[in-house]
Tab-separated table of C-alpha atoms in Angstrom:
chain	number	residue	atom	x	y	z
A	1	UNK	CA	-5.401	3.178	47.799
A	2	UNK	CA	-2.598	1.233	49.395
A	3	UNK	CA	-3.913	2.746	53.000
A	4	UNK	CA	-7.803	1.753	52.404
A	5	UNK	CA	-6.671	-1.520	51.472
A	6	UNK	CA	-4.658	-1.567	54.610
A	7	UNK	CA	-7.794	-0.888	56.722
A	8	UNK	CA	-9.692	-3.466	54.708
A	9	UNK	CA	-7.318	-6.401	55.381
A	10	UNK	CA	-6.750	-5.543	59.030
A	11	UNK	CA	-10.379	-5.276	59.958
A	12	UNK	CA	-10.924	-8.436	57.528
A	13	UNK	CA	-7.884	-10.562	59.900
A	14	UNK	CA	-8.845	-9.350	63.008
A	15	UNK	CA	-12.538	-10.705	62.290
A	16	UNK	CA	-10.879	-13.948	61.087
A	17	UNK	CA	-8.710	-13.983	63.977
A	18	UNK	CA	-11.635	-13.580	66.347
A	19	UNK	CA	-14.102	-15.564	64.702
A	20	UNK	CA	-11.659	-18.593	64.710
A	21	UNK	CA	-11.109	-17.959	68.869
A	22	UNK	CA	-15.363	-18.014	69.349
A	23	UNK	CA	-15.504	-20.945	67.430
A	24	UNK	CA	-12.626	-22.893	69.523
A	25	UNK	CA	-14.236	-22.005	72.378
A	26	UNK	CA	-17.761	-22.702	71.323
A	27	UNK	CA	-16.088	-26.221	70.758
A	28	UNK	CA	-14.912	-26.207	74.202
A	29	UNK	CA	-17.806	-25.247	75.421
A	30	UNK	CA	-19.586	-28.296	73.895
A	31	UNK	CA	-17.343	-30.769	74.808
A	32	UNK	CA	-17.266	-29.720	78.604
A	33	UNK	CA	-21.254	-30.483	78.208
A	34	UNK	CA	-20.442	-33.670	76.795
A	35	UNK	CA	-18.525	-34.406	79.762
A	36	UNK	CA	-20.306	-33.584	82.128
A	37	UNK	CA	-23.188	-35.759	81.650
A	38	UNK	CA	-25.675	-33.278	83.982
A	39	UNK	CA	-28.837	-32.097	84.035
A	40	UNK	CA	-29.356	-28.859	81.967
A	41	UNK	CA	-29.706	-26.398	84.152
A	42	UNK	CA	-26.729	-27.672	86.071
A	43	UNK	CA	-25.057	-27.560	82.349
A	44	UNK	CA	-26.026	-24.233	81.918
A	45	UNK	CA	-24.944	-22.714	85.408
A	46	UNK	CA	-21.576	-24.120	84.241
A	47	UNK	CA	-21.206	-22.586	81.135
A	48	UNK	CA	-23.172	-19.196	82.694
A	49	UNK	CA	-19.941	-19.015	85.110
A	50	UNK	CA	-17.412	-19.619	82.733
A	51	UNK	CA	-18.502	-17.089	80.312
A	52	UNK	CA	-18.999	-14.608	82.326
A	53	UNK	CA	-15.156	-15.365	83.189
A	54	UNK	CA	-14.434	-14.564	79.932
A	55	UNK	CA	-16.756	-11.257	79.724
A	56	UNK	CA	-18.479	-12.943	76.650
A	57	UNK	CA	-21.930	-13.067	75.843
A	58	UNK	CA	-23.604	-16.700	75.685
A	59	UNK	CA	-27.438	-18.224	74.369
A	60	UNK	CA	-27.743	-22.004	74.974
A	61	UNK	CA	-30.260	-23.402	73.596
A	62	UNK	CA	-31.187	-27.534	74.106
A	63	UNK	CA	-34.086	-29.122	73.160
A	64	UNK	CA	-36.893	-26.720	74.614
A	65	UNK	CA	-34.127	-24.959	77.116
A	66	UNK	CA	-32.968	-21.910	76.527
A	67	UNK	CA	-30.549	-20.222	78.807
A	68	UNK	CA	-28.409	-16.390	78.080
A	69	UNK	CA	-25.892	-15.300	79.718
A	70	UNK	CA	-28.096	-11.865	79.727
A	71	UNK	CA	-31.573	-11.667	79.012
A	72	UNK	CA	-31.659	-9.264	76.965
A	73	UNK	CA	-29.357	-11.070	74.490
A	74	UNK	CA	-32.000	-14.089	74.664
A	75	UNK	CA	-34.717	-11.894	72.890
A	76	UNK	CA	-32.701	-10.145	70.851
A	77	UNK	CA	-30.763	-13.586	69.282
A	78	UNK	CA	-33.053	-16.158	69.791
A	79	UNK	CA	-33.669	-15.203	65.996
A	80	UNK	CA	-30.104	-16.756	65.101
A	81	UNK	CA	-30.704	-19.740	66.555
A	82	UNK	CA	-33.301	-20.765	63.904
A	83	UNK	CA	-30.728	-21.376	61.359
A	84	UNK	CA	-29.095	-24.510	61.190
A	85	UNK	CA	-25.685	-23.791	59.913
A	86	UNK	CA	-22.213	-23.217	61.761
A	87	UNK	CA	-20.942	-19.560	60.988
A	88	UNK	CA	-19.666	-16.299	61.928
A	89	UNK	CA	-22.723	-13.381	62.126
A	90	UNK	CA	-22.181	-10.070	62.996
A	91	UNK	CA	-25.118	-8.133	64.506
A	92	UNK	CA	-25.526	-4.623	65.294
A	93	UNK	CA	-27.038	-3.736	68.844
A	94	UNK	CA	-27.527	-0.245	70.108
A	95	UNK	CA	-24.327	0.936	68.566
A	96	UNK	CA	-22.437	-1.963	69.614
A	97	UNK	CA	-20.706	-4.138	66.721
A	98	UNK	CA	-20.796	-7.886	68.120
A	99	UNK	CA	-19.646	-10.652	66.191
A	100	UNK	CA	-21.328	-13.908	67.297
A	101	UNK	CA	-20.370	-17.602	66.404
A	102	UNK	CA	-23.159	-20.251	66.022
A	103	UNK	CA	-22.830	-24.035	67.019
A	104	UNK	CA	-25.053	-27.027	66.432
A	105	UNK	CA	-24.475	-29.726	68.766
A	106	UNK	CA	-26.683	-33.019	69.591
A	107	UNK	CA	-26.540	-33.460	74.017
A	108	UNK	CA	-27.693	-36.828	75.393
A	109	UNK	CA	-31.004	-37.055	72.720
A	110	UNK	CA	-31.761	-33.459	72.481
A	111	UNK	CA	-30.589	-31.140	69.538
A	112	UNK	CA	-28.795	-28.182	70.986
A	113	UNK	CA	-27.562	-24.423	69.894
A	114	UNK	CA	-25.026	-22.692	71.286
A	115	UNK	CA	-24.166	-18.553	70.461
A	116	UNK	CA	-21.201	-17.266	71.276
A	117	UNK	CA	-20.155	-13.473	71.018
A	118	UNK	CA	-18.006	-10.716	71.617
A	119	UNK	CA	-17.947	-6.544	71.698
A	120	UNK	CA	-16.042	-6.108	68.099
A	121	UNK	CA	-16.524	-2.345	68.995
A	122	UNK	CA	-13.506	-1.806	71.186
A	123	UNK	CA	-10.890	-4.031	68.555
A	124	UNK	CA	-12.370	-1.382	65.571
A	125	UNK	CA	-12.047	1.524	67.534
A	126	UNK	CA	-8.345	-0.537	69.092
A	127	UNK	CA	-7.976	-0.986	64.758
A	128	UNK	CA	-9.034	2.379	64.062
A	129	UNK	CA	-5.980	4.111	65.890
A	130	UNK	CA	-3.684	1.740	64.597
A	131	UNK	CA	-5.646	1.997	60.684
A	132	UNK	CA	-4.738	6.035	61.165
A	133	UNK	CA	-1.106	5.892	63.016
A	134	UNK	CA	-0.329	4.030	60.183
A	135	UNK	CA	-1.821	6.357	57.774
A	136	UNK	CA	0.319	9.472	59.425
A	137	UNK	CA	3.693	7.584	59.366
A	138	UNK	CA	2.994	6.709	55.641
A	139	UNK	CA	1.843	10.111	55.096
A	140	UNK	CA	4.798	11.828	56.464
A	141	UNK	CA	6.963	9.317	54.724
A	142	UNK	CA	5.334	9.962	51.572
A	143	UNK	CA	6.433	13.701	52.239
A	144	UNK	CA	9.914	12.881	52.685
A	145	UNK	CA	10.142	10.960	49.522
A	146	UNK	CA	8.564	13.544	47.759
A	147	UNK	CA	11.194	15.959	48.821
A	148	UNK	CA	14.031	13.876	48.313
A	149	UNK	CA	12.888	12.863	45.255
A	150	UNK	CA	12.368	16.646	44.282
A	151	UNK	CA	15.750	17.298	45.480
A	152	UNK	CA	17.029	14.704	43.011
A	153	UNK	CA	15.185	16.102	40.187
A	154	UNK	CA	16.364	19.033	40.532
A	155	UNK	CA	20.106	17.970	41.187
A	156	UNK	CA	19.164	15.705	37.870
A	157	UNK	CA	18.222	18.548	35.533
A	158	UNK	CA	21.226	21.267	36.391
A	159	UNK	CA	23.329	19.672	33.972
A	160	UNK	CA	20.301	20.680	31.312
A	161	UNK	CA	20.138	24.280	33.105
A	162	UNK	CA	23.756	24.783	32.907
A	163	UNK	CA	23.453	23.419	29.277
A	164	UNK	CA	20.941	25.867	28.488
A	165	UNK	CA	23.015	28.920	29.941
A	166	UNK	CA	26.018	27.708	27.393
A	167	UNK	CA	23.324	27.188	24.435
A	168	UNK	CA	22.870	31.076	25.149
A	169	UNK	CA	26.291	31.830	25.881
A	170	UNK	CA	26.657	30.063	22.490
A	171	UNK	CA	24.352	32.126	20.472
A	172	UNK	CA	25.477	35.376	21.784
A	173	UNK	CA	29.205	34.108	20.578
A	174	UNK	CA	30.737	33.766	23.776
A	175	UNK	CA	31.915	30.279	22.912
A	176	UNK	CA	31.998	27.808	20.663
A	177	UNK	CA	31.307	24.127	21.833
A	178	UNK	CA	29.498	22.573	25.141
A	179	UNK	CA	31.163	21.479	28.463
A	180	UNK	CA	28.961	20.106	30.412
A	181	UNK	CA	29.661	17.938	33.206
A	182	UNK	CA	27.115	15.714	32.866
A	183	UNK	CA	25.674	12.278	33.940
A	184	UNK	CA	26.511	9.536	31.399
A	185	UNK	CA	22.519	9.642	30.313
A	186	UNK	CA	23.292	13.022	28.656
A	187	UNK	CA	27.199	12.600	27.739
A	188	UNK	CA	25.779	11.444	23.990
A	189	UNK	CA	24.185	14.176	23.739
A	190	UNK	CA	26.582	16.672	24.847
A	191	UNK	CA	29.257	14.771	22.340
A	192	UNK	CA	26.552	15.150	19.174
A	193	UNK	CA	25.824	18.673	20.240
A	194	UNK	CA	29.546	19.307	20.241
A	195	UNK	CA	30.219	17.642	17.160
A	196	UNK	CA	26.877	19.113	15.365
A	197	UNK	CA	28.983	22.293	16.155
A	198	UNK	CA	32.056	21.599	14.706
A	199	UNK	CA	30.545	20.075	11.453
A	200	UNK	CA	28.815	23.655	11.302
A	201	UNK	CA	32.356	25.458	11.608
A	202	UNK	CA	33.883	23.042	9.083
A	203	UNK	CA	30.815	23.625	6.512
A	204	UNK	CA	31.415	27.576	7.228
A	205	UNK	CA	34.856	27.380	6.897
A	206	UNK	CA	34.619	25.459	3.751
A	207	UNK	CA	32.267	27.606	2.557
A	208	UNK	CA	34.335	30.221	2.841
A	209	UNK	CA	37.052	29.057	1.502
A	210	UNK	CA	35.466	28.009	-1.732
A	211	UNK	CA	33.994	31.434	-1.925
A	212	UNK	CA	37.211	32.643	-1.802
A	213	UNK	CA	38.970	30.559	-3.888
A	214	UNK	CA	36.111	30.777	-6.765
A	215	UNK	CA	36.637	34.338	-6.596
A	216	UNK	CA	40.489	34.027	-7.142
A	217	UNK	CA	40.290	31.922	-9.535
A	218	UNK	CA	37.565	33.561	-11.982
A	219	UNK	CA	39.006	36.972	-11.468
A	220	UNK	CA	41.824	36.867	-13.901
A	221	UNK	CA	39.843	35.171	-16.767
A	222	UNK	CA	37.044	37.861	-16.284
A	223	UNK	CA	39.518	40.922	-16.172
A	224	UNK	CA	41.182	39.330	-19.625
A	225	UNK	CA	37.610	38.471	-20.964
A	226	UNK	CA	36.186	41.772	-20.443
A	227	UNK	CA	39.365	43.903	-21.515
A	228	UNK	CA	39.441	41.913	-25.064
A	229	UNK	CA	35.888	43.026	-25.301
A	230	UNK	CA	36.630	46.362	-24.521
A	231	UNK	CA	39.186	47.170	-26.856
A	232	UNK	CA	39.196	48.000	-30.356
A	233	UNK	CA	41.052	45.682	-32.113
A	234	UNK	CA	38.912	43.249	-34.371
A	235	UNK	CA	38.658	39.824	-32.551
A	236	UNK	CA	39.947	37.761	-34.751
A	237	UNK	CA	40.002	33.509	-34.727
A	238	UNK	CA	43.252	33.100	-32.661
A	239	UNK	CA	41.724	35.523	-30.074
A	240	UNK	CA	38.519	34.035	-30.077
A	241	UNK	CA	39.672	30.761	-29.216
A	242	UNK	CA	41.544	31.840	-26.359
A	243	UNK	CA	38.429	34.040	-25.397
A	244	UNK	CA	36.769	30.908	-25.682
A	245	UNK	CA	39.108	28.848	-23.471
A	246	UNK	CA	39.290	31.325	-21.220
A	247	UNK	CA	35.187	30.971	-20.906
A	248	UNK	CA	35.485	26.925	-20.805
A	249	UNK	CA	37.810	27.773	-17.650
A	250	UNK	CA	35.613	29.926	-16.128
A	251	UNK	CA	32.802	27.450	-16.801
A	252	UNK	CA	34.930	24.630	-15.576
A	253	UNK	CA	35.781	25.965	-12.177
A	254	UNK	CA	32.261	27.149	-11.566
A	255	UNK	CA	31.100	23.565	-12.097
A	256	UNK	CA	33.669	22.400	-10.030
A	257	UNK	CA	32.993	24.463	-7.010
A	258	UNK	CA	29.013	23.563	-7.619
A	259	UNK	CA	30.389	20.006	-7.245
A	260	UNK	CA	31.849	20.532	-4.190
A	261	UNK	CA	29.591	22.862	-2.650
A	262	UNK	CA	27.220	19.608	-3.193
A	263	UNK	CA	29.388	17.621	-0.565
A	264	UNK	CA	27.240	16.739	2.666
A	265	UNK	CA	29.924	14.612	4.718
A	266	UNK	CA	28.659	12.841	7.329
A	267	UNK	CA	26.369	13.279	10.375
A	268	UNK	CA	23.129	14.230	7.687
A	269	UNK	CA	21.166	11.487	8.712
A	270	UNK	CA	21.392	9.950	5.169
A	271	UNK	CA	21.948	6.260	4.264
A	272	UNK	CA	23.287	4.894	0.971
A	273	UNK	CA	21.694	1.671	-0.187
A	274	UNK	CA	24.687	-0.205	-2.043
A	275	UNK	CA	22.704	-2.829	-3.784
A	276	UNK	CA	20.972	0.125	-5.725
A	277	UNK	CA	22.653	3.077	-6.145
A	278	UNK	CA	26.270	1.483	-7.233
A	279	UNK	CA	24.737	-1.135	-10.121
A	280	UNK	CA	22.649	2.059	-11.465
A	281	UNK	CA	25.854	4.036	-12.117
A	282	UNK	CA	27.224	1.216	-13.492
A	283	UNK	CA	24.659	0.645	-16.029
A	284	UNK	CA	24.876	4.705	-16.542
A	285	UNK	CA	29.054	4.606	-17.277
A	286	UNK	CA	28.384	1.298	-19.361
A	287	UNK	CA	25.942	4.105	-21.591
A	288	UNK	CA	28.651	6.570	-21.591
A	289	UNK	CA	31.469	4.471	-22.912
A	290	UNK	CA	29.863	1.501	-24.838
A	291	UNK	CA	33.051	0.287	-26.142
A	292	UNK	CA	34.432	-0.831	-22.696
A	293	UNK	CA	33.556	-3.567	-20.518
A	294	UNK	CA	32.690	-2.374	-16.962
A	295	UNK	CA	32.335	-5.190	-14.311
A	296	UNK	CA	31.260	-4.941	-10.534
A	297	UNK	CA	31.914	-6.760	-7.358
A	298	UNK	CA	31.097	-6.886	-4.044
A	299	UNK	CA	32.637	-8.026	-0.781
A	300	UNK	CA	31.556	-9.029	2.402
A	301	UNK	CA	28.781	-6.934	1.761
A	302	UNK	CA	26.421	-8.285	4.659
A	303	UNK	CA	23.939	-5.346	4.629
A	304	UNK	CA	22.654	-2.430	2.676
A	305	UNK	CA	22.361	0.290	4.224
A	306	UNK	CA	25.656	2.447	5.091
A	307	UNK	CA	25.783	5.866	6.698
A	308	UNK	CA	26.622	8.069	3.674
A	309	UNK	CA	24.487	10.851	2.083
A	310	UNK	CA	23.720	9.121	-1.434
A	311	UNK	CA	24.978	12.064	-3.699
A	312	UNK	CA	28.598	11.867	-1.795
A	313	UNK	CA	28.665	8.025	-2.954
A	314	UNK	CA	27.564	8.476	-6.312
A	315	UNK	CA	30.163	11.476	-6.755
A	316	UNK	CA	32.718	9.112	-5.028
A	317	UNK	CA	32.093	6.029	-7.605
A	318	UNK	CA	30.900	7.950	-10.509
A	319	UNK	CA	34.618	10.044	-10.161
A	320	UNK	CA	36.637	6.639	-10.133
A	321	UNK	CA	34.331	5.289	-13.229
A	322	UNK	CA	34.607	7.581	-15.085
A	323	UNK	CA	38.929	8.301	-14.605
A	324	UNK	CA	38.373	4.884	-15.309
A	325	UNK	CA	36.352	4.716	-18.496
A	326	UNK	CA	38.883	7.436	-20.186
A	327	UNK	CA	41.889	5.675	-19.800
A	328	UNK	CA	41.225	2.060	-19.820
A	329	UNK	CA	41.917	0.655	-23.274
A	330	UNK	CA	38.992	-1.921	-22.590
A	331	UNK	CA	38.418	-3.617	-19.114
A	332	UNK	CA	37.453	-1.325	-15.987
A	333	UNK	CA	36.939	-3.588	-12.482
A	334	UNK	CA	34.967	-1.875	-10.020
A	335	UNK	CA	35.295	-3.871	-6.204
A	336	UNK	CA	32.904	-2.945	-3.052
A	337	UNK	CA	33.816	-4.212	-0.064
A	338	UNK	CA	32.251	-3.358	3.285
A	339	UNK	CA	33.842	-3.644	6.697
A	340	UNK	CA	32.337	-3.667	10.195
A	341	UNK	CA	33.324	0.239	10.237
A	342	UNK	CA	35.354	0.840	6.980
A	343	UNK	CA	34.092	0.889	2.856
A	344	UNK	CA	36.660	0.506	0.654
A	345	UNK	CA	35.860	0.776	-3.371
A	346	UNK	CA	38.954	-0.080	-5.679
A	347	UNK	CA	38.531	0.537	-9.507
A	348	UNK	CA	40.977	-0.610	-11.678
A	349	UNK	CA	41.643	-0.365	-15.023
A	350	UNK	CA	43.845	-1.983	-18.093
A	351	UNK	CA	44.908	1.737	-19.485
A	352	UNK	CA	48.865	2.630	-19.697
A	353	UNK	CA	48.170	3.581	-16.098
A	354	UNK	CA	50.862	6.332	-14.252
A	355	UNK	CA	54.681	6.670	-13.253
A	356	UNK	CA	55.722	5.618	-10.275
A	357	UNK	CA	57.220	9.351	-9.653
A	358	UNK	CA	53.626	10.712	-10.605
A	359	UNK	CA	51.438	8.797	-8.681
A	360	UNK	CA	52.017	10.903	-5.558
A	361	UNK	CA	50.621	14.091	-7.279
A	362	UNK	CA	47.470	11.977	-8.377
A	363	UNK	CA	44.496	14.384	-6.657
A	364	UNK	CA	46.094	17.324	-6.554
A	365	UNK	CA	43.545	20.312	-7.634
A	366	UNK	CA	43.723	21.104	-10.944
A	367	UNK	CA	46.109	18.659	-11.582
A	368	UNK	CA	46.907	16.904	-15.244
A	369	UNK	CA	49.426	13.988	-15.850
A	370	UNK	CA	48.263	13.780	-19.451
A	371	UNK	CA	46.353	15.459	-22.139
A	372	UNK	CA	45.379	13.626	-24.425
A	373	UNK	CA	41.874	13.306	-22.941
A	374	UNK	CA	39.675	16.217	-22.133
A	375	UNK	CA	39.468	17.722	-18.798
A	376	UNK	CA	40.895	19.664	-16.173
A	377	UNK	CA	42.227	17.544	-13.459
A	378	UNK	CA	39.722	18.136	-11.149
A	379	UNK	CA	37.773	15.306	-10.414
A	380	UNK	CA	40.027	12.969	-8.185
A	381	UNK	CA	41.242	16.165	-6.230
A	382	UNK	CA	36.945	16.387	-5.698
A	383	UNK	CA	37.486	12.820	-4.665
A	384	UNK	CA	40.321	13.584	-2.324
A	385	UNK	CA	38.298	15.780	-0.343
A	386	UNK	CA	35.272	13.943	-0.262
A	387	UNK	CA	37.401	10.828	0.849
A	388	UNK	CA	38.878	13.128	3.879
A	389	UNK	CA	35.124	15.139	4.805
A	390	UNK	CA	34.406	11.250	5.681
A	391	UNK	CA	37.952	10.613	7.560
A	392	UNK	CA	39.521	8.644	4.793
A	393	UNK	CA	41.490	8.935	1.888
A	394	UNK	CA	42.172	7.823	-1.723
A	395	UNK	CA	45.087	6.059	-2.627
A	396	UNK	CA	46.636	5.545	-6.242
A	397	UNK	CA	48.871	2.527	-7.241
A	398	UNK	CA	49.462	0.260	-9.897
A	399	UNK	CA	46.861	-2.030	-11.003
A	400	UNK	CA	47.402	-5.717	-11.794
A	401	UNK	CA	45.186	-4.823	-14.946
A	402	UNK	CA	47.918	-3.236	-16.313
A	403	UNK	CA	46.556	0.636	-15.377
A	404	UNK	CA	45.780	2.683	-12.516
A	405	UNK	CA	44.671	1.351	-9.506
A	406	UNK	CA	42.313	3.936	-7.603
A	407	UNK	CA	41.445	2.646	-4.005
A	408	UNK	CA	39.215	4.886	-1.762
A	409	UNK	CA	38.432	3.944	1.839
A	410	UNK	CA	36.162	5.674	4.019
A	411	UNK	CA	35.429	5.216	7.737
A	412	UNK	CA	32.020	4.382	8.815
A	413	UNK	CA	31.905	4.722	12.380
A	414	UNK	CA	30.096	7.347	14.140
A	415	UNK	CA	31.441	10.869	14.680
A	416	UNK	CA	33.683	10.478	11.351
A	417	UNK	CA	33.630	14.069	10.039
């Protein structure tokens, strides 16, 4: 498109450009008539010589006069000269493109006509060879850009080649996380690639590891359970209350590892909306322990939406509300506050909180300061872990309540595992 155009314009200037040269000299043709002050043919004669000077092709016409610098251009314009305008014509002749310029004029008392044109033929075919030179040097510049541009491509897309060679290396187990020396376009993907991986070892490796210590754990309760049911002596109530406990145990742990098999961590693609989910759970403890007073807060919360899968924050808070709602004697304060990269949720209480000497051993598994309430001392050691899957942790101190203060801070920014 860009060459046609070119063609257009050139032809379109170079008709502008000659047009405006006829028309100067049809002026200057006019005013040497003017001048001159001479009969007509005398006139004519003049101009006759002087054109043919200037290999152009002349028809003068005054009053009745009409004079060519060619006969044969006489018959064949004398229809332009009818027309009483000033403008550029072109006219085809026997192959021959001409472009002629017309010019009224008034000489002594006689109206007068003067046609002035030139062979366009030999600037087109002159235009022509420039129109096409042009068109080769684009056209082999075109080429060269379409190589070099190929050649970048293709020096472009190895780091995706080479990354496709590891993603097989990868599934055939040869390794274990990208290196890819990439352009900085691709370097965020390469890291969230990289750390998709390890988030897929760490939920293996927990997996593992809970399968293993689920097993350990129900094994000796199920070898006791099933030997007391195998024997012969009559079960009486003192051995059916340990049976019992010994099921509540096994029950216990299962539920526990459900809990924590339930843990997403980050990089799911989940958001938490805090305005929602924390005043629900709220309203849901207030249900579960109607004689206490549970009250909520919230600082420099300047947005909704945080990156953390829902069920992970509602374990989170509903583990500190609940510790909470068991010990307090009536009061439970429950703060959110929400940093540019950080959440930090404090819960304290006005219970006969924990011993300095104790408070390190606070969310260690299985774990139990004090029995006089029900449980098993799992839940802040759940907390513990969920704190670290999102590269925080819980801390335990004394509250200004008079109980347990039960801070848990969690890091926000991205790539937080």
């Amino acid at each position: 498109m860009t060459w046609l155009m070119h063609g257009f314009f050139l032809e379109n200037i170079a008709k502008d450009f000659l047009g405006e040269r006829l028309r100067r000299e049809a002026d200057h043709a006019v005013s040497q008539l003017g001048e001159e002050r001479s009969l007509v043919p005398e006139s004519l004669q003049s101009v006759s010589k002087s054109y043919q000077v200037f290999h152009h092709l002349y028809v003068l016409s005054i009053g009745d006069s009409v004079s060519a610098s060619d006969p044969k251009w006489r018959t064949r314009l004398s229809p332009l000269l009818a027309s009483d305008r000033d403008s550029l014509v072109e006219v085809e002749e026997g192959g021959r493109h001409l472009l002629v310029y017309r010019r009224h004029f008034s000489w002594e008392d006689s109206n007068g006509v003067l046609l002035i044109g030139e062979d366009f033929s030999q600037v087109e075919a002159g235009l022509a060879t420039l129109h096409w030179w042009v068109g080769a040097v684009a056209g082999a510049l075109l080429i060269v850009l379409i190589v070099l541009n190929m050649l970048a491509v293709n020096r472009g897309l190895r780091p995706l080649r080479e990354l496709r060679e590891q993603l097989g290396a990868l599934q055939a187990g040869q390794r274990r996380r990208f290196s890819v020396l990439a352009p900085s376009e691709l370097n965020a993907l390469v890291e969230q690639l990289n750390r998709f991986m390890d988030d897929i070892d760490s939920r293996l490796q927990y997996s593992r590891e809970s399968a293993a210590n689920l097993s350990h754990a129900l094994k000796t309760p199920l070898a006791a359970v099933t030997q007391v049911l195998r024997g012969n002596r009559p079960i009486d109530n003192d051995r059916r209350f340990k049976l019992l406990a010994r099921i509540e145990n096994i029950n216990t742990q299962l539920d526990a590892e459900l809990r924590r098999s339930r843990i997403a961590g980050p990089n799911m693609g989940r958001v938490t909306h805090v305005m929602n989910d924390s005043p629900r759970l709220i309203d849901m403890f207030r249900g579960l322990y109607p004689e206490k007073e549970f009250q909520i807060t919230y600082s420099n919360v300047d947005r909704d939406q945080i990156p953390i899968e829902p069920h992970d924050f509602s374990e989170m808070l509903g583990i500190l509300l609940d510790n909470g709602g068991k010990w307090a004697k009536y009061y439970i304060c429950c703060d959110i506050k929400l940093l540019t990269e950080m959440l930090v949720i404090t819960v304290d209480d006005d219970g006969p909180g924990v011993v300095e000497s104790d408070l390190p051993r606070l969310g260690e598994r299985g774990k139990r300061l004090d029995e006089r309430h029900p449980g098993y001392g799992l839940g802040l050691s759940i907390l513990t872990q969920l704190a670290a899957r999102y590269a925080g942790y819980a801390q335990f101190s004394h509250s200004s309540l008079g109980g347990l203060r039960a801070k848990v801070t969690l890091t926000l920014a991205e790539g937080a595992r």
